[in-house]
Amino acid sequence: MMLTSEAQDAPRPALPEQAATIAMSCRVRLARNLAGERFPDWATERDRERVLNAVREALSAEAPELRVTPVAGVEEQDRDMLCESHLISKELLERAAGGGVAVAKDGSVCVMVNEEDHLRIQGFAQGLDVAGAWRRADALDTGLERHLAYAWSPRLGYLTACPSNVGTGLRAGVMLHLLGSSLLGEIEPVVRGLERMRLLVRGIGGEGSEAAGQIYQVSNMDTLGTDEAGIIRRVTRICSEVVRQEHNARVRLLQETPLVLVDCLARSLSVLQNARLLATAEALEFLSALRLGAAMGLCTRLKVSDVDALILMMQPGHLQKGLGTSLTSDERDEMRAEFLSRKVARVKLKC
Amino acid sequence: MKCELCHKADAETAIRREVGGELQELYVCQGCARQEAAAAAPPDVDAEQPVAGGMGTVPLMGMILDAAFEIVGRAMNRAEPACPACGILRHEYRKQSRLGCPACYEAFARELDAAIFDLHRARQHVGKVPQRAQALCQRRQLEARLAQAVKEQRYEEAIALRDELLRLPEPDAAKGGPA
């Protein structure tokens, strides 16, 4: 099945409840820079500190609950956890000098300071609520602009370090779990269709990453020439079409090739219950299959939200934090296998 | 850095080509570099013809282009444009695909405008305007309407527009708005 057209303005029937978990989460990011300041890549440490202080003051006036913490002052495990939760990027961690982060307690908004741009304001939401994520980021942005002089031009809009973000500076991304389409061998046409419609398709880890566990991040390519609401509508509309296709793929999988589906689930559950060593990437592959089984109601004692929690908890930073100790890579694989085997010990397949 | 022509493969080499009477330098992948070289070759020159005198497989056209690029490249480097605000040179931002400061957008406008259009298929921002810049945008719109009214000899309307302009607060660039 292919995404052939984006002329999908006509009202479509509501998505079935089972499809709700295909879109795992969404994020809207606004790139902003301060007028008269060098972009972080070319700024001196003193420049970056000045920007960090300006943002800190603006946030304390506008959103006191968002306290800026310098990245250099965050413990390594906490930094990994922020990264694994997709709140901050690896790029921010790599440029510790002058880098800062402020995260809301409920995780609904987050501000990165001195990453690629001076400010990366991010709003988060569950499922396909892209508009909700945008509203959160936009409200904070509007508040901050009362205190900060943004670099903006009437012709090019918000000026960013990389011209690929200029204009609205808005990137709206949805995390999609597309294992059903993948098992049917239909993922490539879907990805090609999305790219033809000028959407970026990336893996779970963002730019340059593989789609481990068949989890894809889909986001808008163009940031100039369409207003914010238009970008949000377009991403939502196209992603909901992908969700619909994935749902149909899952239904066909069950009807046409049930053995392929059940085999995939049984093997994955068996490995998770019995393995003694599990690396992050392979654990993600098996958890992805289990997530599909839970979403299709084929597993006992397992909800999709349980699997989502396991996907987070089994990652290096979270795993070590949970155990309260630092581990080598081999030790982590052993602990991960033990942790997951314990968590899925009572899970059974219904088929 | 991605190829500036196909935007898919990694850029591995630089080529120069004439656009609108001006020599532009582009970082491109090997495939696009070969296509550009083939397109630049005159039809009577066989680019794959080995040079006589035992030069082996070095193509004649490649040698000519390399020599030309070296000469032009040296000349261009001497006059390589820099951003007056941050001092970054053209080749520096191209290498990293990241600009030095907001003023770079004006300093390198000629080549950036083409790249921006390639990236977004648009030239004009549509969307959110920071509160601080709204007065300036309004001023520009009124100025354009005033100029049009004067041009079309609609003097009563022009006077009204002028008065409206005079009532606007002075833009305060230091406190934000356009970079």
Short mmCIF file of C-alpha atoms in Angstrom, two decimals:
data_model
loop_
_atom_site.label_atom_id
_atom_site.label_comp_id
_atom_site.label_asym_id
_atom_site.label_seq_id
_atom_site.Cartn_x
_atom_site.Cartn_y
_atom_site.Cartn_z
CA MET A 1 0.00 0.00 0.00
CA MET A 2 1.30 3.43 -0.90
CA LEU A 3 0.71 6.97 0.10
CA THR A 4 -0.25 8.30 -3.27
CA SER A 5 -1.72 11.70 -2.65
CA GLU A 6 -1.92 14.33 -0.01
CA ALA A 7 -5.29 15.49 -1.24
CA GLN A 8 -6.96 14.12 1.84
CA ASP A 9 -8.90 17.12 2.97
CA ALA A 10 -12.20 15.26 2.83
CA PRO A 11 -13.39 14.10 6.24
CA ARG A 12 -12.27 10.56 7.01
CA PRO A 13 -13.95 8.15 9.40
CA ALA A 14 -12.54 8.20 12.91
CA LEU A 15 -9.61 5.90 13.51
CA PRO A 16 -10.47 2.71 15.39
CA GLU A 17 -9.50 2.69 19.05
CA GLN A 18 -6.91 -0.02 18.42
CA ALA A 19 -5.04 2.35 16.12
CA ALA A 20 -4.55 4.93 18.85
CA THR A 21 -1.25 3.46 19.98
CA ILE A 22 0.37 3.39 16.52
CA ALA A 23 1.30 7.06 16.93
CA MET A 24 3.40 6.79 20.07
CA SER A 25 4.07 10.45 20.79
CA CYS A 26 4.70 13.75 19.09
CA ARG A 27 6.93 16.74 19.52
CA VAL A 28 6.98 20.26 18.14
CA ARG A 29 10.24 22.15 18.22
CA LEU A 30 10.74 25.89 17.63
CA ALA A 31 14.26 27.09 16.76
CA ARG A 32 14.99 30.63 17.98
CA ASN A 33 18.10 32.81 18.15
CA LEU A 34 18.92 36.10 19.79
CA ALA A 35 19.50 39.15 17.58
CA GLY A 36 23.10 40.34 17.43
CA GLU A 37 24.59 37.14 18.89
CA ARG A 38 26.75 34.59 17.05
CA PHE A 39 25.11 31.21 16.57
CA PRO A 40 26.37 28.60 19.11
CA ASP A 41 28.67 26.79 16.64
CA TRP A 42 30.71 29.95 16.07
CA ALA A 43 30.28 31.56 19.47
CA THR A 44 32.94 31.75 22.15
CA GLU A 45 32.34 30.20 25.55
CA ARG A 46 31.73 33.71 26.90
CA ASP A 47 29.14 34.38 24.16
CA ARG A 48 27.33 31.17 25.00
CA GLU A 49 27.36 31.93 28.72
CA ARG A 50 25.85 35.37 27.98
CA VAL A 51 23.05 33.76 25.97
CA LEU A 52 22.50 31.14 28.67
CA ASN A 53 22.14 33.88 31.31
CA ALA A 54 19.73 35.89 29.13
CA VAL A 55 17.55 32.81 28.60
CA ARG A 56 17.71 31.93 32.29
CA GLU A 57 16.47 35.41 33.24
CA ALA A 58 13.71 35.30 30.64
CA LEU A 59 12.53 31.90 31.81
CA SER A 60 12.59 32.86 35.46
CA ALA A 61 10.39 35.86 34.64
CA GLU A 62 8.04 34.03 32.28
CA ALA A 63 7.97 30.42 33.47
CA PRO A 64 9.66 30.17 36.90
CA GLU A 65 8.91 26.43 37.07
CA LEU A 66 11.35 25.93 34.19
CA ARG A 67 14.77 26.24 35.78
CA VAL A 68 17.77 26.21 33.46
CA THR A 69 20.44 23.71 34.44
CA PRO A 70 23.83 23.90 32.74
CA VAL A 71 24.44 20.61 30.93
CA ALA A 72 27.94 20.42 32.39
CA GLY A 73 26.40 20.25 35.86
CA VAL A 74 24.08 17.32 35.12
CA GLU A 75 25.28 13.85 36.18
CA GLU A 76 26.13 11.48 33.37
CA GLN A 77 23.30 9.05 34.08
CA ASP A 78 20.78 11.89 34.25
CA ARG A 79 22.09 13.26 30.98
CA ASP A 80 21.65 9.85 29.37
CA MET A 81 18.13 9.62 30.76
CA LEU A 82 17.19 13.03 29.34
CA CYS A 83 18.55 11.91 26.00
CA GLU A 84 16.78 8.55 26.07
CA SER A 85 13.50 10.31 26.90
CA HIS A 86 14.05 12.45 23.77
CA LEU A 87 13.99 15.63 25.87
CA ILE A 88 17.48 16.70 24.85
CA SER A 89 19.74 15.81 21.94
CA LYS A 90 23.14 14.13 21.87
CA GLU A 91 24.40 17.29 20.16
CA LEU A 92 23.62 19.34 23.27
CA LEU A 93 25.52 16.87 25.44
CA GLU A 94 28.54 17.04 23.18
CA ARG A 95 28.82 20.81 23.50
CA ALA A 96 28.68 21.14 27.24
CA ALA A 97 30.18 24.66 27.49
CA GLY A 98 27.28 27.11 27.74
CA GLY A 99 24.71 24.40 27.01
CA GLY A 100 21.66 24.33 29.24
CA VAL A 101 18.37 22.54 29.65
CA ALA A 102 15.08 23.32 31.36
CA VAL A 103 12.39 20.64 31.60
CA ALA A 104 8.86 21.05 32.97
CA LYS A 105 8.03 18.66 35.81
CA ASP A 106 5.34 16.94 33.76
CA GLY A 107 7.68 16.69 30.75
CA SER A 108 5.27 18.61 28.51
CA VAL A 109 7.77 21.33 27.55
CA CYS A 110 11.52 21.53 27.44
CA VAL A 111 14.01 24.20 26.41
CA MET A 112 17.49 23.45 25.14
CA VAL A 113 19.92 26.37 25.27
CA ASN A 114 22.91 26.69 22.93
CA GLU A 115 22.33 23.51 20.99
CA GLU A 116 22.45 24.16 17.22
CA ASP A 117 20.44 27.34 17.88
CA HIS A 118 20.34 29.55 20.96
CA LEU A 119 16.94 28.18 21.89
CA ARG A 120 15.12 25.01 21.01
CA ILE A 121 11.67 25.24 22.57
CA GLN A 122 9.92 21.87 22.54
CA GLY A 123 6.35 20.88 23.30
CA PHE A 124 5.36 17.22 23.74
CA ALA A 125 2.11 15.30 23.59
CA GLN A 126 0.84 11.74 23.42
CA GLY A 127 -0.41 10.07 20.24
CA LEU A 128 -1.21 12.32 17.31
CA ASP A 129 -1.98 15.47 19.29
CA VAL A 130 0.51 17.53 17.28
CA ALA A 131 -1.60 20.65 17.75
CA GLY A 132 -1.42 20.18 21.52
CA ALA A 133 2.37 19.90 21.42
CA TRP A 134 2.53 23.03 19.26
CA ARG A 135 0.27 25.02 21.60
CA ARG A 136 2.61 24.26 24.51
CA ALA A 137 5.76 25.28 22.65
CA ASP A 138 4.09 28.33 21.10
CA ALA A 139 2.77 29.63 24.43
CA LEU A 140 6.24 29.47 25.96
CA ASP A 141 7.76 31.07 22.87
CA THR A 142 5.29 33.97 22.99
CA GLY A 143 6.10 34.48 26.65
CA LEU A 144 9.85 34.42 26.10
CA GLU A 145 9.74 36.90 23.23
CA ARG A 146 8.58 39.54 25.71
CA HIS A 147 12.01 39.29 27.31
CA LEU A 148 14.30 38.26 24.47
CA ALA A 149 15.04 40.00 21.16
CA TYR A 150 14.77 37.27 18.56
CA ALA A 151 16.67 37.34 15.26
CA TRP A 152 13.85 37.72 12.75
CA SER A 153 13.46 39.20 9.28
CA PRO A 154 10.25 40.11 7.47
CA ARG A 155 11.38 38.09 4.45
CA LEU A 156 12.89 34.97 6.04
CA GLY A 157 11.16 34.89 9.42
CA TYR A 158 13.09 33.41 12.34
CA LEU A 159 16.78 33.26 11.43
CA THR A 160 18.44 29.97 12.35
CA ALA A 161 22.00 28.59 12.34
CA CYS A 162 21.12 26.20 9.51
CA PRO A 163 19.06 27.54 6.59
CA SER A 164 17.05 24.29 6.64
CA ASN A 165 15.20 25.60 9.72
CA VAL A 166 14.70 29.22 8.67
CA GLY A 167 11.18 30.70 8.52
CA THR A 168 8.90 29.35 11.22
CA GLY A 169 11.77 27.40 12.79
CA LEU A 170 9.10 24.76 13.43
CA ARG A 171 9.66 21.04 13.17
CA ALA A 172 6.66 18.88 14.05
CA GLY A 173 7.51 15.20 14.49
CA VAL A 174 5.43 12.12 15.21
CA MET A 175 6.84 8.82 16.45
CA LEU A 176 5.13 5.97 14.61
CA HIS A 177 5.30 2.22 15.31
CA LEU A 178 5.02 0.56 11.90
CA LEU A 179 5.88 -3.08 12.51
CA GLY A 180 2.70 -4.37 10.82
CA SER A 181 3.55 -2.68 7.51
CA SER A 182 7.12 -3.93 7.87
CA LEU A 183 6.06 -7.58 8.38
CA LEU A 184 3.95 -7.33 5.23
CA GLY A 185 6.94 -5.91 3.32
CA GLU A 186 5.10 -2.62 2.74
CA ILE A 187 7.27 -0.23 4.67
CA GLU A 188 9.43 0.98 1.79
CA PRO A 189 6.54 2.35 -0.31
CA VAL A 190 5.22 4.11 2.80
CA VAL A 191 8.60 5.74 3.49
CA ARG A 192 9.04 6.69 -0.17
CA GLY A 193 5.54 8.17 -0.23
CA LEU A 194 6.27 10.27 2.84
CA GLU A 195 9.52 11.52 1.36
CA ARG A 196 7.76 12.42 -1.88
CA MET A 197 5.39 14.52 0.19
CA ARG A 198 8.43 16.31 1.60
CA LEU A 199 8.35 14.76 5.02
CA LEU A 200 11.52 13.66 6.79
CA VAL A 201 11.60 10.03 7.92
CA ARG A 202 14.14 9.11 10.60
CA GLY A 203 14.79 6.41 13.14
CA ILE A 204 13.94 6.49 16.83
CA GLY A 205 17.19 8.27 17.68
CA GLY A 206 16.56 11.20 15.35
CA GLU A 207 18.80 12.44 12.54
CA GLY A 208 21.00 9.73 11.03
CA SER A 209 19.59 6.89 13.12
CA GLU A 210 18.11 3.59 11.96
CA ALA A 211 14.45 2.79 12.49
CA ALA A 212 15.20 0.22 15.21
CA GLY A 213 12.11 -1.73 16.20
CA GLN A 214 10.35 -0.26 13.17
CA ILE A 215 9.78 2.95 15.10
CA TYR A 216 9.94 5.97 12.80
CA GLN A 217 10.01 9.70 13.41
CA VAL A 218 8.11 11.58 10.70
CA SER A 219 8.42 15.36 10.51
CA ASN A 220 7.99 18.29 8.12
CA MET A 221 10.86 19.10 5.78
CA ASP A 222 9.90 22.68 4.88
CA THR A 223 9.89 25.39 7.51
CA LEU A 224 9.50 28.40 5.18
CA GLY A 225 6.52 29.38 3.07
CA THR A 226 3.74 27.79 5.16
CA ASP A 227 2.47 29.14 8.45
CA GLU A 228 2.68 27.21 11.69
CA ALA A 229 -0.95 26.08 11.69
CA GLY A 230 -0.60 24.86 8.10
CA ILE A 231 2.47 22.78 8.94
CA ILE A 232 0.75 21.26 11.98
CA ARG A 233 -2.38 20.40 9.97
CA ARG A 234 -0.34 18.82 7.19
CA VAL A 235 1.83 16.67 9.46
CA THR A 236 -1.22 15.55 11.45
CA ARG A 237 -3.21 14.72 8.34
CA ILE A 238 -0.48 12.72 6.64
CA CYS A 239 0.54 10.89 9.82
CA SER A 240 -3.06 9.94 10.53
CA GLU A 241 -3.17 8.44 7.04
CA VAL A 242 -0.03 6.40 7.83
CA VAL A 243 -1.66 5.27 11.08
CA ARG A 244 -4.72 4.17 9.11
CA GLN A 245 -2.54 2.19 6.70
CA GLU A 246 -0.62 0.55 9.55
CA HIS A 247 -3.91 -0.41 11.20
CA ASN A 248 -5.10 -1.98 7.94
CA ALA A 249 -1.78 -3.80 7.61
CA ARG A 250 -2.24 -5.27 11.10
CA VAL A 251 -5.78 -6.44 10.26
CA ARG A 252 -4.55 -8.08 7.04
CA LEU A 253 -1.63 -9.64 8.87
CA LEU A 254 -4.04 -11.36 11.24
CA GLN A 255 -6.39 -12.43 8.46
CA GLU A 256 -3.93 -13.40 5.73
CA THR A 257 -0.69 -14.50 7.42
CA PRO A 258 -1.52 -15.20 11.08
CA LEU A 259 1.34 -17.68 11.35
CA VAL A 260 3.93 -15.02 10.45
CA LEU A 261 2.51 -12.72 13.10
CA VAL A 262 2.25 -15.35 15.83
CA ASP A 263 5.73 -16.69 15.05
CA CYS A 264 7.19 -13.18 15.38
CA LEU A 265 5.43 -12.66 18.73
CA ALA A 266 6.33 -16.11 20.10
CA ARG A 267 10.01 -15.82 19.19
CA SER A 268 10.25 -12.33 20.67
CA LEU A 269 8.52 -13.28 23.91
CA SER A 270 10.67 -16.38 24.21
CA VAL A 271 13.91 -14.42 23.83
CA LEU A 272 12.81 -11.74 26.29
CA GLN A 273 11.84 -14.39 28.85
CA ASN A 274 14.96 -16.54 28.46
CA ALA A 275 17.90 -14.52 27.19
CA ARG A 276 20.84 -14.00 29.52
CA LEU A 277 22.41 -11.12 27.59
CA LEU A 278 20.52 -8.43 25.66
CA ALA A 279 21.94 -5.36 23.96
CA THR A 280 19.72 -2.25 23.70
CA ALA A 281 19.11 -2.52 19.96
CA GLU A 282 18.10 -6.18 19.96
CA ALA A 283 15.95 -5.74 23.05
CA LEU A 284 14.15 -2.96 21.22
CA GLU A 285 13.42 -5.28 18.28
CA PHE A 286 11.80 -7.87 20.55
CA LEU A 287 9.92 -5.28 22.62
CA SER A 288 8.61 -3.81 19.38
CA ALA A 289 7.06 -7.16 18.50
CA LEU A 290 5.58 -7.44 21.97
CA ARG A 291 4.16 -3.92 21.60
CA LEU A 292 2.42 -5.02 18.42
CA GLY A 293 1.01 -8.07 20.21
CA ALA A 294 -0.24 -5.94 23.10
CA ALA A 295 -1.84 -3.41 20.72
CA MET A 296 -3.64 -6.23 18.88
CA GLY A 297 -4.84 -7.80 22.11
CA LEU A 298 -2.80 -10.96 21.53
CA CYS A 299 -0.88 -10.92 24.83
CA THR A 300 -2.20 -11.53 28.33
CA ARG A 301 -1.21 -9.28 31.23
CA LEU A 302 0.44 -6.73 28.97
CA LYS A 303 -0.64 -3.26 27.90
CA VAL A 304 0.97 -1.07 25.25
CA SER A 305 1.83 1.49 27.93
CA ASP A 306 3.70 -1.28 29.85
CA VAL A 307 5.85 -2.00 26.80
CA ASP A 308 6.49 1.71 26.24
CA ALA A 309 7.71 1.96 29.83
CA LEU A 310 9.99 -1.07 29.31
CA ILE A 311 11.42 0.46 26.12
CA LEU A 312 12.49 3.44 28.21
CA MET A 313 13.55 1.60 31.35
CA MET A 314 15.83 -0.87 29.56
CA GLN A 315 17.99 1.86 28.01
CA PRO A 316 21.48 2.41 29.49
CA GLY A 317 20.86 5.60 31.51
CA HIS A 318 17.49 4.49 32.91
CA LEU A 319 18.76 0.97 33.63
CA GLN A 320 21.75 2.20 35.62
CA LYS A 321 19.70 4.83 37.43
CA GLY A 322 17.16 2.16 38.38
CA LEU A 323 19.89 -0.07 39.75
CA GLY A 324 21.66 2.87 41.38
CA THR A 325 25.05 1.97 39.98
CA SER A 326 27.34 2.42 36.98
CA LEU A 327 27.79 -0.64 34.79
CA THR A 328 30.04 -1.67 31.92
CA SER A 329 28.43 -2.42 28.58
CA ASP A 330 28.58 -6.21 29.19
CA GLU A 331 27.15 -5.82 32.68
CA ARG A 332 24.34 -3.69 31.28
CA ASP A 333 23.45 -6.40 28.74
CA GLU A 334 23.25 -8.96 31.54
CA MET A 335 21.18 -6.68 33.79
CA ARG A 336 18.90 -5.72 30.89
CA ALA A 337 18.20 -9.38 30.09
CA GLU A 338 17.46 -10.11 33.75
CA PHE A 339 15.26 -6.99 34.11
CA LEU A 340 13.21 -7.74 31.00
CA SER A 341 12.89 -11.44 31.74
CA ARG A 342 11.47 -10.55 35.16
CA LYS A 343 9.06 -7.99 33.70
CA VAL A 344 7.59 -10.27 31.02
CA ALA A 345 7.76 -13.54 32.98
CA ARG A 346 3.97 -13.83 33.34
CA VAL A 347 3.08 -12.67 29.84
CA LYS A 348 1.49 -15.30 27.59
CA LEU A 349 0.23 -15.29 24.04
CA LYS A 350 -3.49 -15.76 23.50
CA CYS A 351 -2.97 -17.52 20.20
CA MET B 1 27.51 18.13 4.47
CA LYS B 2 25.05 16.98 1.78
CA CYS B 3 25.55 17.53 -1.95
CA GLU B 4 24.21 20.98 -2.87
CA LEU B 5 22.73 19.68 -6.11
CA CYS B 6 21.02 16.38 -5.30
CA HIS B 7 20.81 16.96 -1.49
CA LYS B 8 21.11 13.17 -1.01
CA ALA B 9 24.68 11.91 -1.11
CA ASP B 10 27.50 13.38 0.97
CA ALA B 11 29.41 16.22 -0.69
CA GLU B 12 32.92 15.13 -1.55
CA THR B 13 34.21 17.78 -3.92
CA ALA B 14 33.74 21.38 -4.95
CA ILE B 15 32.78 22.57 -8.40
CA ARG B 16 32.30 26.04 -9.79
CA ARG B 17 29.72 27.00 -12.33
CA GLU B 18 28.42 30.21 -13.82
CA VAL B 19 24.97 31.29 -12.71
CA GLY B 20 23.58 34.59 -13.98
CA GLY B 21 27.02 35.78 -15.06
CA GLU B 22 28.56 35.03 -11.69
CA LEU B 23 30.79 32.14 -10.70
CA GLN B 24 29.27 30.05 -7.90
CA GLU B 25 31.08 27.44 -5.85
CA LEU B 26 29.13 24.34 -4.91
CA TYR B 27 29.98 21.34 -2.75
CA VAL B 28 28.69 18.24 -4.51
CA CYS B 29 28.85 14.43 -4.53
CA GLN B 30 30.97 12.53 -7.05
CA GLY B 31 27.94 11.62 -9.20
CA CYS B 32 26.78 15.23 -9.58
CA ALA B 33 30.36 16.39 -10.14
CA ARG B 34 30.65 13.94 -13.05
CA GLN B 35 27.31 15.09 -14.49
CA GLU B 36 28.32 18.74 -14.22
CA ALA B 37 31.66 18.04 -15.88
CA ALA B 38 29.93 16.12 -18.66
CA ALA B 39 27.44 18.95 -19.17
CA ALA B 40 30.27 21.50 -19.27
CA ALA B 41 32.27 19.56 -21.86
CA PRO B 42 31.97 20.81 -25.47
CA PRO B 43 30.35 18.15 -27.70
CA ASP B 44 33.48 17.65 -29.80
CA VAL B 45 35.65 16.84 -26.82
CA ASP B 46 35.73 13.24 -25.62
CA ALA B 47 36.17 13.53 -21.89
CA GLU B 48 37.31 9.94 -21.59
CA GLN B 49 39.98 10.28 -24.28
CA PRO B 50 43.37 9.73 -22.64
CA VAL B 51 45.89 12.51 -23.09
CA ALA B 52 48.47 11.75 -25.72
CA GLY B 53 51.99 11.28 -24.44
CA GLY B 54 51.45 8.55 -21.92
CA MET B 55 49.33 10.38 -19.33
CA GLY B 56 47.37 7.18 -18.91
CA THR B 57 43.75 7.45 -17.78
CA VAL B 58 43.68 11.11 -16.73
CA PRO B 59 40.87 12.64 -18.79
CA LEU B 60 41.72 15.76 -20.76
CA MET B 61 38.54 17.59 -19.76
CA GLY B 62 39.19 16.80 -16.11
CA MET B 63 42.67 18.30 -16.32
CA ILE B 64 41.37 21.46 -17.96
CA LEU B 65 38.65 21.84 -15.36
CA ASP B 66 41.04 21.16 -12.48
CA ALA B 67 43.45 23.78 -13.78
CA ALA B 68 40.67 26.29 -14.34
CA PHE B 69 39.22 25.67 -10.90
CA GLU B 70 42.59 26.09 -9.28
CA ILE B 71 43.21 29.44 -10.98
CA VAL B 72 39.69 30.73 -10.41
CA GLY B 73 39.64 29.28 -6.92
CA ARG B 74 42.77 31.14 -5.92
CA ALA B 75 41.35 34.36 -7.34
CA MET B 76 38.06 33.80 -5.52
CA ASN B 77 39.74 33.07 -2.22
CA ARG B 78 41.52 36.40 -2.34
CA ALA B 79 38.20 38.16 -2.59
CA GLU B 80 36.19 35.64 -0.60
CA PRO B 81 33.24 37.39 0.96
CA ALA B 82 33.00 37.52 4.74
CA CYS B 83 30.12 38.43 7.04
CA PRO B 84 30.78 41.95 8.33
CA ALA B 85 29.20 41.14 11.69
CA CYS B 86 30.89 37.85 12.68
CA GLY B 87 33.73 37.64 10.14
CA ILE B 88 32.90 34.12 8.98
CA LEU B 89 34.09 33.31 5.43
CA ARG B 90 31.94 31.70 2.80
CA HIS B 91 33.90 28.45 2.71
CA GLU B 92 33.73 28.20 6.50
CA TYR B 93 29.94 28.21 6.71
CA ARG B 94 29.67 25.95 3.67
CA LYS B 95 31.91 23.37 5.26
CA GLN B 96 29.69 23.12 8.34
CA SER B 97 26.37 24.02 6.67
CA ARG B 98 25.84 26.42 9.55
CA LEU B 99 25.97 30.19 9.50
CA GLY B 100 27.92 32.38 11.90
CA CYS B 101 25.26 34.85 12.99
CA PRO B 102 21.89 36.29 11.90
CA ALA B 103 23.66 38.94 9.76
CA CYS B 104 25.14 36.16 7.57
CA TYR B 105 21.74 35.90 5.87
CA GLU B 106 22.30 39.39 4.41
CA ALA B 107 26.04 38.99 3.86
CA PHE B 108 25.62 35.82 1.77
CA ALA B 109 22.13 36.62 0.51
CA ARG B 110 22.84 36.01 -3.17
CA GLU B 111 23.83 32.36 -2.82
CA LEU B 112 21.78 31.62 0.29
CA ASP B 113 18.55 32.72 -1.36
CA ALA B 114 19.00 30.06 -4.04
CA ALA B 115 19.85 27.40 -1.46
CA ILE B 116 16.88 28.39 0.71
CA PHE B 117 14.54 28.13 -2.26
CA ASP B 118 15.98 24.69 -3.08
CA LEU B 119 15.45 23.57 0.51
CA HIS B 120 11.96 24.92 1.10
CA ARG B 121 10.56 25.72 -2.36
CA ALA B 122 9.63 29.14 -0.94
CA ARG B 123 11.23 32.55 -0.60
CA GLN B 124 8.94 34.38 1.81
CA HIS B 125 8.15 33.75 5.46
CA VAL B 126 4.50 33.21 6.24
CA GLY B 127 3.50 32.83 9.84
CA LYS B 128 4.31 34.10 13.29
CA VAL B 129 5.70 37.61 13.68
CA PRO B 130 7.33 38.49 17.00
CA GLN B 131 5.41 41.16 18.90
CA ARG B 132 8.38 43.52 18.71
CA ALA B 133 8.57 43.25 14.93
CA GLN B 134 4.88 43.78 14.26
CA ALA B 135 5.14 47.61 14.33
CA LEU B 136 7.95 47.48 11.81
CA CYS B 137 5.98 45.18 9.52
CA GLN B 138 3.01 47.51 9.75
CA ARG B 139 5.29 50.46 8.93
CA ARG B 140 6.63 48.69 5.84
CA GLN B 141 3.16 47.85 4.62
CA LEU B 142 2.03 51.46 5.05
CA GLU B 143 5.15 52.76 3.29
CA ALA B 144 4.45 50.48 0.33
CA ARG B 145 0.82 51.59 0.17
CA LEU B 146 1.91 55.25 0.43
CA ALA B 147 4.39 54.86 -2.43
CA GLN B 148 1.70 53.22 -4.56
CA ALA B 149 -0.83 55.93 -3.75
CA VAL B 150 1.66 58.69 -4.69
CA LYS B 151 2.58 56.87 -7.88
CA GLU B 152 -1.09 56.67 -8.84
CA GLN B 153 -1.69 60.30 -7.81
CA ARG B 154 -4.24 59.36 -5.13
CA TYR B 155 -3.10 62.24 -2.96
CA GLU B 156 -5.90 62.27 -0.40
CA GLU B 157 -5.25 58.64 0.40
CA ALA B 158 -1.50 59.35 0.44
CA ILE B 159 -1.95 62.09 3.06
CA ALA B 160 -4.05 59.78 5.22
CA LEU B 161 -1.39 57.05 4.94
CA ARG B 162 1.38 59.54 5.78
CA ASP B 163 -0.50 60.66 8.89
CA GLU B 164 -1.01 57.04 9.88
CA LEU B 165 2.73 56.45 9.47
CA LEU B 166 3.54 59.47 11.62
CA ARG B 167 1.36 58.10 14.40
CA LEU B 168 3.31 54.83 14.54
CA PRO B 169 5.92 54.47 17.28
CA GLU B 170 9.56 54.61 16.17
CA PRO B 171 11.01 51.12 15.66
CA ASP B 172 13.46 50.15 18.37
CA ALA B 173 15.93 47.85 16.68
CA ALA B 174 18.05 47.42 19.78
CA LYS B 175 15.12 45.83 21.60
CA GLY B 176 14.40 43.23 19.03
CA GLY B 177 12.59 42.69 15.82
CA PRO B 178 14.42 42.21 12.59
CA ALA B 179 18.07 41.23 12.89
#
